[in-house]
Tab-separated table of C-alpha atoms in Angstrom:
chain	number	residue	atom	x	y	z
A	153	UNK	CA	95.112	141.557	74.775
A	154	UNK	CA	96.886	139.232	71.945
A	155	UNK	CA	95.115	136.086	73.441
A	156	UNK	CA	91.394	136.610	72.639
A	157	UNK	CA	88.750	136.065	75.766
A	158	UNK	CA	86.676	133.195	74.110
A	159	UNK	CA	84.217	133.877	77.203
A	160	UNK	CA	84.514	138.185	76.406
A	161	UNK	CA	81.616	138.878	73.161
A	162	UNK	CA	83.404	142.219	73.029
A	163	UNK	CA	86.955	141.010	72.267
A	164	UNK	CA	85.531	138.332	69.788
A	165	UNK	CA	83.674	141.273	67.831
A	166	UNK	CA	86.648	143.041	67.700
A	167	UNK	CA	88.708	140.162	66.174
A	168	UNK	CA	85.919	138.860	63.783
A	169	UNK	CA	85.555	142.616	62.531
A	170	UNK	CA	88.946	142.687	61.824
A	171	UNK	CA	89.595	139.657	59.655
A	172	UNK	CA	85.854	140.379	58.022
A	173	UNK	CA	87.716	143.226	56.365
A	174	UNK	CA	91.317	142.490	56.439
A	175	UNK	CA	92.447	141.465	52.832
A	176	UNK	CA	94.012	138.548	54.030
A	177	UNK	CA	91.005	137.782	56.020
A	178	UNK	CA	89.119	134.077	55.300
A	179	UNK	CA	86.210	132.836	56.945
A	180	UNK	CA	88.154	129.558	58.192
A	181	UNK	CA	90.074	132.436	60.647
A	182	UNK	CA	86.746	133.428	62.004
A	183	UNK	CA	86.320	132.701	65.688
A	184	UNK	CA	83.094	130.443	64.172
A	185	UNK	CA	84.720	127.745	62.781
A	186	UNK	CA	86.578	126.358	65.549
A	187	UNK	CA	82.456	125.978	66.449
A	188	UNK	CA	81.433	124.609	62.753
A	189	UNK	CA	84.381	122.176	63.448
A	190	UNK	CA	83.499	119.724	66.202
A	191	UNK	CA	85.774	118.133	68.360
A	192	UNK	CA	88.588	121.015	67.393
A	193	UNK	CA	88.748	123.563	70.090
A	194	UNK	CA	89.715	127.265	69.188
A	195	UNK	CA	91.705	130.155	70.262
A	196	UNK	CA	92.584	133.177	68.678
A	197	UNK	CA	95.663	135.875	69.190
A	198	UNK	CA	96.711	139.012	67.534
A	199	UNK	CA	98.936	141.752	67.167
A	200	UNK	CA	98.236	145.456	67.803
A	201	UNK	CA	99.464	148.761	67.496
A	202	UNK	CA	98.601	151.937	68.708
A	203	UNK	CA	95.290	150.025	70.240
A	204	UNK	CA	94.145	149.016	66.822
A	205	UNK	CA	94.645	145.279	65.598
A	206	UNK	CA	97.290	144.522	62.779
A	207	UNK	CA	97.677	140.596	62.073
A	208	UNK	CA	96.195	137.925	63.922
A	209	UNK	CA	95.869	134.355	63.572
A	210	UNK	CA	92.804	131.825	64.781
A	211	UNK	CA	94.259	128.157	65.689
A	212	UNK	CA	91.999	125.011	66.045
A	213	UNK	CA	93.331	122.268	67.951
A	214	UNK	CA	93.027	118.669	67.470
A	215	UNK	CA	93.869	115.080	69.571
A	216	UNK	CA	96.428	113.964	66.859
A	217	UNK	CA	98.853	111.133	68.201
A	218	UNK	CA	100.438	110.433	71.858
A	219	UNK	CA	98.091	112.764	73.885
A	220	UNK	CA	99.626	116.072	72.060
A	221	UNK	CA	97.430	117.947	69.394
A	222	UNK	CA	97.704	119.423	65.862
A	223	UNK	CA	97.654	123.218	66.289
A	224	UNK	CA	95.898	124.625	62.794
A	225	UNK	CA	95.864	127.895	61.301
A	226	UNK	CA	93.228	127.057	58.569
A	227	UNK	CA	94.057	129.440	55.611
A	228	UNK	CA	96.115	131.823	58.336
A	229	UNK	CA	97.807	133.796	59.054
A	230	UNK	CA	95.329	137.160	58.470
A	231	UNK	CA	98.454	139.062	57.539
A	232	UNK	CA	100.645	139.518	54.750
A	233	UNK	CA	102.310	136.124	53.937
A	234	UNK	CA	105.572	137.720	52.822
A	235	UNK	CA	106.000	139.608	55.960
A	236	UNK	CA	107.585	136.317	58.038
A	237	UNK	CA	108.766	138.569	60.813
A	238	UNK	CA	105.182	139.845	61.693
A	239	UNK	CA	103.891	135.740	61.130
A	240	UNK	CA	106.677	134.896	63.941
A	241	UNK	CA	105.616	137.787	66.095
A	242	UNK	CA	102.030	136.393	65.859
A	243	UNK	CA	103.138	132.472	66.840
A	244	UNK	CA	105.540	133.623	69.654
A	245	UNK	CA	101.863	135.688	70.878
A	246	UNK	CA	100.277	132.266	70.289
A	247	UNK	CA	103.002	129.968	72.637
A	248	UNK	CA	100.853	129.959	76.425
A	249	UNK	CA	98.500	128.642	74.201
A	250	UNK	CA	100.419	126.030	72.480
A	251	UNK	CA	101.839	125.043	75.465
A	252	UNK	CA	98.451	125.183	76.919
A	253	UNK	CA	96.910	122.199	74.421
A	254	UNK	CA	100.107	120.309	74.608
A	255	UNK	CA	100.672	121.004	70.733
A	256	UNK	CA	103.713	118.926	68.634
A	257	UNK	CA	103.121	121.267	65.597
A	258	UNK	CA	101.313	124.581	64.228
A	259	UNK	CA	100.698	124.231	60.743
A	260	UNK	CA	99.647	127.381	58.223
A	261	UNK	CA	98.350	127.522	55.100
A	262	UNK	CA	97.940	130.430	53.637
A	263	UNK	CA	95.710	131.384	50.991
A	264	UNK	CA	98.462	132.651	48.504
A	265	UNK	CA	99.917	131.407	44.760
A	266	UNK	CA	102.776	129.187	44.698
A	267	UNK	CA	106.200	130.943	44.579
A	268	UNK	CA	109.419	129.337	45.188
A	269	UNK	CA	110.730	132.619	46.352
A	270	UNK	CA	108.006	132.160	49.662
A	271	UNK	CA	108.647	128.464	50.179
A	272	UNK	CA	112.773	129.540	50.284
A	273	UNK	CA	111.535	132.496	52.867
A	274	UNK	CA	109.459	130.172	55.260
A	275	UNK	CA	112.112	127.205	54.952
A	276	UNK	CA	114.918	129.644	55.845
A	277	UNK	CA	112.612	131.488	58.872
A	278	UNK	CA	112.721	127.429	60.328
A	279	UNK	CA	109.524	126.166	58.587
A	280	UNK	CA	109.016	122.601	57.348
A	281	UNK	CA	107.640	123.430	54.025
A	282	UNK	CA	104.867	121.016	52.676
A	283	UNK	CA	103.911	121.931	49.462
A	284	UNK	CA	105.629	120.377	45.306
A	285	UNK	CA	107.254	117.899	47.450
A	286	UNK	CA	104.434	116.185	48.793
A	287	UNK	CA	101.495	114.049	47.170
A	288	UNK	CA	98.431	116.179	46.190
A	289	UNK	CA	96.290	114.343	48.628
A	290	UNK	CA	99.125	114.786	51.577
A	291	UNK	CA	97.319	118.128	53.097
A	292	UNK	CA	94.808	119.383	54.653
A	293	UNK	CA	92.920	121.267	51.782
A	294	UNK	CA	93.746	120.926	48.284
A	295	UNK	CA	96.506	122.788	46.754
A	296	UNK	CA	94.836	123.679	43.829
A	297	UNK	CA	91.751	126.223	44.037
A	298	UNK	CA	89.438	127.919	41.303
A	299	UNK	CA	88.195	131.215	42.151
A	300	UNK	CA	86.024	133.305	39.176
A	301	UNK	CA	87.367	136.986	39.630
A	302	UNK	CA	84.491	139.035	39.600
A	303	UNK	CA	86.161	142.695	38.872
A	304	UNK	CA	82.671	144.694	39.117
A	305	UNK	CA	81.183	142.694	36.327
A	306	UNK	CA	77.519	141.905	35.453
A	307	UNK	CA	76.523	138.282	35.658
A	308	UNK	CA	75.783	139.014	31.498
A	309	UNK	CA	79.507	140.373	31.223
A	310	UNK	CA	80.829	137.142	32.825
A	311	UNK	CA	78.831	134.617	30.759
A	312	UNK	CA	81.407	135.225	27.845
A	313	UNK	CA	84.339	134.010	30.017
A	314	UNK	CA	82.557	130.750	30.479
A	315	UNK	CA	83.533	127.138	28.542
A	316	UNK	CA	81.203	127.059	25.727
A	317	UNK	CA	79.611	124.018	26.995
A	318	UNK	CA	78.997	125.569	30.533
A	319	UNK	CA	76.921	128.901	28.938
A	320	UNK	CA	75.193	126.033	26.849
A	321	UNK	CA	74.145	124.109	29.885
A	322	UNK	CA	73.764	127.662	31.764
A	323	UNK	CA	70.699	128.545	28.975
A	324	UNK	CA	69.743	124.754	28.952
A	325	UNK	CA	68.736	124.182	31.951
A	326	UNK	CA	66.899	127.716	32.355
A	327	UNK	CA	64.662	126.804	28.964
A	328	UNK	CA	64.087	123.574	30.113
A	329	UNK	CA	62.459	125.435	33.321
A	330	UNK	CA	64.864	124.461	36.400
A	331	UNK	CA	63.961	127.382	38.607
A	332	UNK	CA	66.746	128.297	41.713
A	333	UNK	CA	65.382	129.584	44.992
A	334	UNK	CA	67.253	130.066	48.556
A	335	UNK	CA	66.673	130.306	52.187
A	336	UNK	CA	67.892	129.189	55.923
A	337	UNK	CA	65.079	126.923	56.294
A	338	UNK	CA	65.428	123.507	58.165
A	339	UNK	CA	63.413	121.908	55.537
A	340	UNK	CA	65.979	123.076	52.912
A	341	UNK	CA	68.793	122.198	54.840
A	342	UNK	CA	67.476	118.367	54.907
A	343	UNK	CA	66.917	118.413	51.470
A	344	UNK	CA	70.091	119.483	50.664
A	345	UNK	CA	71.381	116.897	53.032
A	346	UNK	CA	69.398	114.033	51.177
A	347	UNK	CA	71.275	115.260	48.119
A	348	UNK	CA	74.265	115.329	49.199
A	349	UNK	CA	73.757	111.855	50.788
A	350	UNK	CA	73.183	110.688	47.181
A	351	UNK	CA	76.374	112.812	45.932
A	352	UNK	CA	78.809	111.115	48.367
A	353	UNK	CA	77.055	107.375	47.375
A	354	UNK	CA	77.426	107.950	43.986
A	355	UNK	CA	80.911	109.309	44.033
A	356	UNK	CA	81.947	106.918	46.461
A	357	UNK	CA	83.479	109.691	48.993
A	358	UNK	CA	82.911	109.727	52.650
A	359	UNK	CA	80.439	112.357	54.152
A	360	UNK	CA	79.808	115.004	57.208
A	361	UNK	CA	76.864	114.413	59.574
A	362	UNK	CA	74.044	116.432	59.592
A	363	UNK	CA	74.544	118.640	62.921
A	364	UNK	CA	78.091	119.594	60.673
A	365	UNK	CA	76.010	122.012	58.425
A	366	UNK	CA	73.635	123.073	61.347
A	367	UNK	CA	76.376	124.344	63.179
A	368	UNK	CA	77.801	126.456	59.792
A	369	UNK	CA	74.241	127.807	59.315
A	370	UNK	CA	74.200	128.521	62.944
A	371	UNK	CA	77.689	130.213	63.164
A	372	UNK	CA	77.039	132.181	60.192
A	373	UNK	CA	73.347	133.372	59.981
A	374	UNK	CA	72.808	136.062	57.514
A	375	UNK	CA	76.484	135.041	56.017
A	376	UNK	CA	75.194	131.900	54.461
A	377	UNK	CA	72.084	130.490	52.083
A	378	UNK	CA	71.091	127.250	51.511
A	379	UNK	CA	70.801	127.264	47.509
A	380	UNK	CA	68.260	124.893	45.748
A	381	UNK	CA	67.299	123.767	42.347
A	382	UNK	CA	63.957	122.306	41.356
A	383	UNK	CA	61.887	121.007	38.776
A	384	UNK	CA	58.212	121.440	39.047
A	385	UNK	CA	59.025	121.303	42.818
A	386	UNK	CA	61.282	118.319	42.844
A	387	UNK	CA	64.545	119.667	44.629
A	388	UNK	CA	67.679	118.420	42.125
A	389	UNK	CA	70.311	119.880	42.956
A	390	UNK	CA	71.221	122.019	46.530
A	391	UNK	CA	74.022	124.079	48.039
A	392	UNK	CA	75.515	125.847	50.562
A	393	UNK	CA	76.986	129.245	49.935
A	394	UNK	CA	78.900	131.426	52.401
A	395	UNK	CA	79.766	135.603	52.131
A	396	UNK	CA	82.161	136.403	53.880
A	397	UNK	CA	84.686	139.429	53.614
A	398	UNK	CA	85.260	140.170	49.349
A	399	UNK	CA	84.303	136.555	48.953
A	400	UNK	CA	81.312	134.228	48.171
A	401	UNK	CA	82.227	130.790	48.875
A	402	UNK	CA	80.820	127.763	47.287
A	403	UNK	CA	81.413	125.368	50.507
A	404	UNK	CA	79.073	122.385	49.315
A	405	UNK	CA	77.281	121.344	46.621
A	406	UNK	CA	75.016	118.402	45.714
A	407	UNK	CA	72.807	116.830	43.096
A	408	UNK	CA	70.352	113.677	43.123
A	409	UNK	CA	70.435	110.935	40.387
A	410	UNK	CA	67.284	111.982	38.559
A	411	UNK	CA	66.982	114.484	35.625
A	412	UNK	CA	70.599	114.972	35.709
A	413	UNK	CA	70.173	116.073	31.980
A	414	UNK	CA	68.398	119.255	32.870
A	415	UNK	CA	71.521	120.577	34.195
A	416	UNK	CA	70.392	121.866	37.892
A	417	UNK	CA	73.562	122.474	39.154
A	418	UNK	CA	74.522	125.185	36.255
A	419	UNK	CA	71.178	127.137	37.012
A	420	UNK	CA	71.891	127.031	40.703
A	421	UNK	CA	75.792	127.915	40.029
A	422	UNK	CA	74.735	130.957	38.055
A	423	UNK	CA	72.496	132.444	40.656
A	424	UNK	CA	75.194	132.026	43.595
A	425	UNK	CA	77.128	133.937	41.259
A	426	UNK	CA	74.625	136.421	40.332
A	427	UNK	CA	74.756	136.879	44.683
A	428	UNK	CA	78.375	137.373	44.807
A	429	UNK	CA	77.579	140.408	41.577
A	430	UNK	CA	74.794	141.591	44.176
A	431	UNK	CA	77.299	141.608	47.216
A	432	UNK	CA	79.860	143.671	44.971
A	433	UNK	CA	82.612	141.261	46.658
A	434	UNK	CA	85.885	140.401	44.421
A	435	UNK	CA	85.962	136.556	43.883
A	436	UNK	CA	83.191	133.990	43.865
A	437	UNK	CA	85.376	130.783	45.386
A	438	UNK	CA	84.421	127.172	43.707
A	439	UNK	CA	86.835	125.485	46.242
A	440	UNK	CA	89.474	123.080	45.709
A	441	UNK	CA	90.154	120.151	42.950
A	442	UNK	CA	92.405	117.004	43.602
A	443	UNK	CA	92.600	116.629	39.961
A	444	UNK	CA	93.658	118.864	36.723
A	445	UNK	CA	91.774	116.500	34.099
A	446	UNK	CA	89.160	117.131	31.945
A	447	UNK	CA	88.014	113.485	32.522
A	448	UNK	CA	87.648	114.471	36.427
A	449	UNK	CA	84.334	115.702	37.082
A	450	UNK	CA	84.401	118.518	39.116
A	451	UNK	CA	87.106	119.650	37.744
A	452	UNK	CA	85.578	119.649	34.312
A	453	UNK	CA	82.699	121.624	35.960
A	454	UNK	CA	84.140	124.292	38.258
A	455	UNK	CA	86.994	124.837	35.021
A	456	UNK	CA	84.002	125.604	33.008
A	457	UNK	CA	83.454	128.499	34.873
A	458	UNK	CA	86.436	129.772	35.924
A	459	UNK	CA	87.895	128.713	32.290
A	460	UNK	CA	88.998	132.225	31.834
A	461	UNK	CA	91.265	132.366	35.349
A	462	UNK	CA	92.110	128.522	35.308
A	463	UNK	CA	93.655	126.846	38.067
A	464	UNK	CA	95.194	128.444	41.246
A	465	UNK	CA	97.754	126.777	42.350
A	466	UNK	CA	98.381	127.311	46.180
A	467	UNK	CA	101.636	127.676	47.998
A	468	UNK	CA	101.088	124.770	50.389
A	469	UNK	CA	101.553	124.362	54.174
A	470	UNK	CA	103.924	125.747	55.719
A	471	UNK	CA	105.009	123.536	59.541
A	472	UNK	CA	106.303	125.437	62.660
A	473	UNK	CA	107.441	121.877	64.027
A	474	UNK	CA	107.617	121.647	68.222
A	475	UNK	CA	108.144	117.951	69.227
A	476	UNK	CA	110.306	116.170	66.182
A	477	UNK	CA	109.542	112.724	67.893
A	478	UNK	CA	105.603	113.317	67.247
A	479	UNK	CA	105.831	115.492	64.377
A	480	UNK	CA	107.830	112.089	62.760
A	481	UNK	CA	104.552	110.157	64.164
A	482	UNK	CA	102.418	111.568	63.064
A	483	UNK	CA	103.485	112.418	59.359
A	484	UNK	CA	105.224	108.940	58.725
A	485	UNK	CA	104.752	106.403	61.447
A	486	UNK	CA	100.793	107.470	62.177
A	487	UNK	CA	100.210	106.531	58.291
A	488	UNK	CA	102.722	103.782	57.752
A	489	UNK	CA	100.730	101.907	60.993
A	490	UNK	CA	97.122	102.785	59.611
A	491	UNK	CA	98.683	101.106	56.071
A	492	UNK	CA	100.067	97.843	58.138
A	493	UNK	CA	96.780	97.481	59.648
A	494	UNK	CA	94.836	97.678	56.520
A	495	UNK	CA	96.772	94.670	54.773
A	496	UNK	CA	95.861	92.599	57.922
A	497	UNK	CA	92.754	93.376	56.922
């Protein structure tokens, strides 16, 4: 059927075995993070031939403005990008249920470099193409990624491709005795949590509940290990790590204010790394960066170790627009009344 059961286990193996080993497959199309993602209710169609799935696309739906939703493929379609005629196959598969949640707009965002050539293809296929010509913070997820290609290497072989200063900290914080353990453990998870509490204070960013990473460890299982980094049994530095597909994914990440000097977060980087090497998968994923400057933090410290590969610049999102009246609310007049508001204030 191209609409998945959500209520049949069977048909939801048989799409979450597919985009597990599709190469266009990312965990954000998994059936399980429409759950890790409260409030956002899923659905899921595809495309077969010959009885045997061949593209498919997972859409989480959101209240956005006026009693319609944002439709969202989250790093969708699982397909190839280039093929648009297969991508509009897939969304005319997806319309009962677009119609169903009263959608204004389906927006994609595919995990593939930036090329003009693509943007031209999906703005003459009758796409509203968001990607150079809006502001960096203007999406969903960042446009600019770091992945560390892994290409069958040792964790010694990929040391060299390292900044200088990240293999420095690296040995530093290993001689200095910072030792890196895992597990799924509740206790772990709150102590990440604590950490990443401090993180958020200290970098002055807003922050997910606690239930948020319950429900990923719970969706996941086996997928995913908490990650943390002590010092004579004080916990430093923690983090969540996800495999999934050819990937190990670096979702969250978090260090307390104390012995920052001993460098926990480089000693627990290099043995979520030294997992992905284990796993055999392709690319260890830092995640996205708002900002390409050295005097950025992250940046500075996901560049050092992906300094060999750099930056990946993403193509951007990519808007199948189906009410122009909301579509106009809600990308000008939604933040243009939230910014009237705020000066009242």
């Amino acid at each position: 059927m191209p609409i998945v059961d959500q209520k049949d286990p069977q048909q939801l193996r048989r799409y979450e075995e597919f985009i597990t080993h599709s190469p266009y497959g990312n965990l954000m199309q998994d059936c399980r993070w429409a759950y890790v993602k409260k409030g956002w209710v899923g659905e899921q169609v595809t495309l077969e031939k010959d009885g045997e799935i061949t593209a498919a696309l997972s859409i989480i739906f959101a209240h956005a403005v006026g009693g319609r939703t944002l439709a969202y493929a989250p790093r969708g379609p699982v397909c190839d990008p280039y093929d648009t005629e297969t991508v509009l196959a897939l969304i005319k598969e997806a319309e009962p249920v677009l119609k169903k949640h009263k959608a204004f707009l389906l927006r994609l965002d595919p995990e593939v470099r930036y090329d003009e050539a693509l943007c031209e293809k999906y703005a003459a296929a009758g796409f509203r193409v968001r990607s150079r010509n809006v502001g960096i913070h203007d999406q969903i997820q960042p446009r600019f990624n770091m992945f560390l290609t892994l290409k069958g290497r040792s964790f010694d072989e990929l040391m060299p491709t390292f900044a200088e200063k990240t293999r420095y900290n690296v040995r530093l914080s290993h001689r200095k005795g910072v030792t890196v353990r895992w597990s799924r453990e509740t206790a772990d998870l709150e102590a990440f949590f604590q950490l990443y509490l401090t993180t958020c204070e200290r970098d002055k960013i807003g922050h997910r509940p606690y239930d948020y990473f319950e429900r990923m460890l719970e969706a996941y299982g086996d997928y995913a290990r908490i990650y943390v980094a002590e010092f004579e049994g004080e916990p430093l530095a923690a983090a969540i790590a996800l495999h999934y597909g050819q990937k190990v994914f670096y979702i969250y990440g978090a260090s307390g204010n104390e012995k920052r000097n001993l460098m926990p977060a480089y000693a627990m980087q290099a043995e979520m790394i030294r997992w992905a090497v284990e796993l055999g998968v392709t690319f260890y994923d830092f995640g996205g960066v708002y900002s390409l400057t050295k005097e950025n933090g992250l940046y500075r410290f996901k560049e050092g170790f992906c300094h060999e590969e750099g930056v990946t610049e993403l193509v951007g999102e990519f808007d199948r627009v189906r009410s122009r009246f909301w579509y106009w609310a809600f990308v000008k007049g939604k933040p243009l009344l939230q910014k009237l508001r705020a000066k009242k204030h």
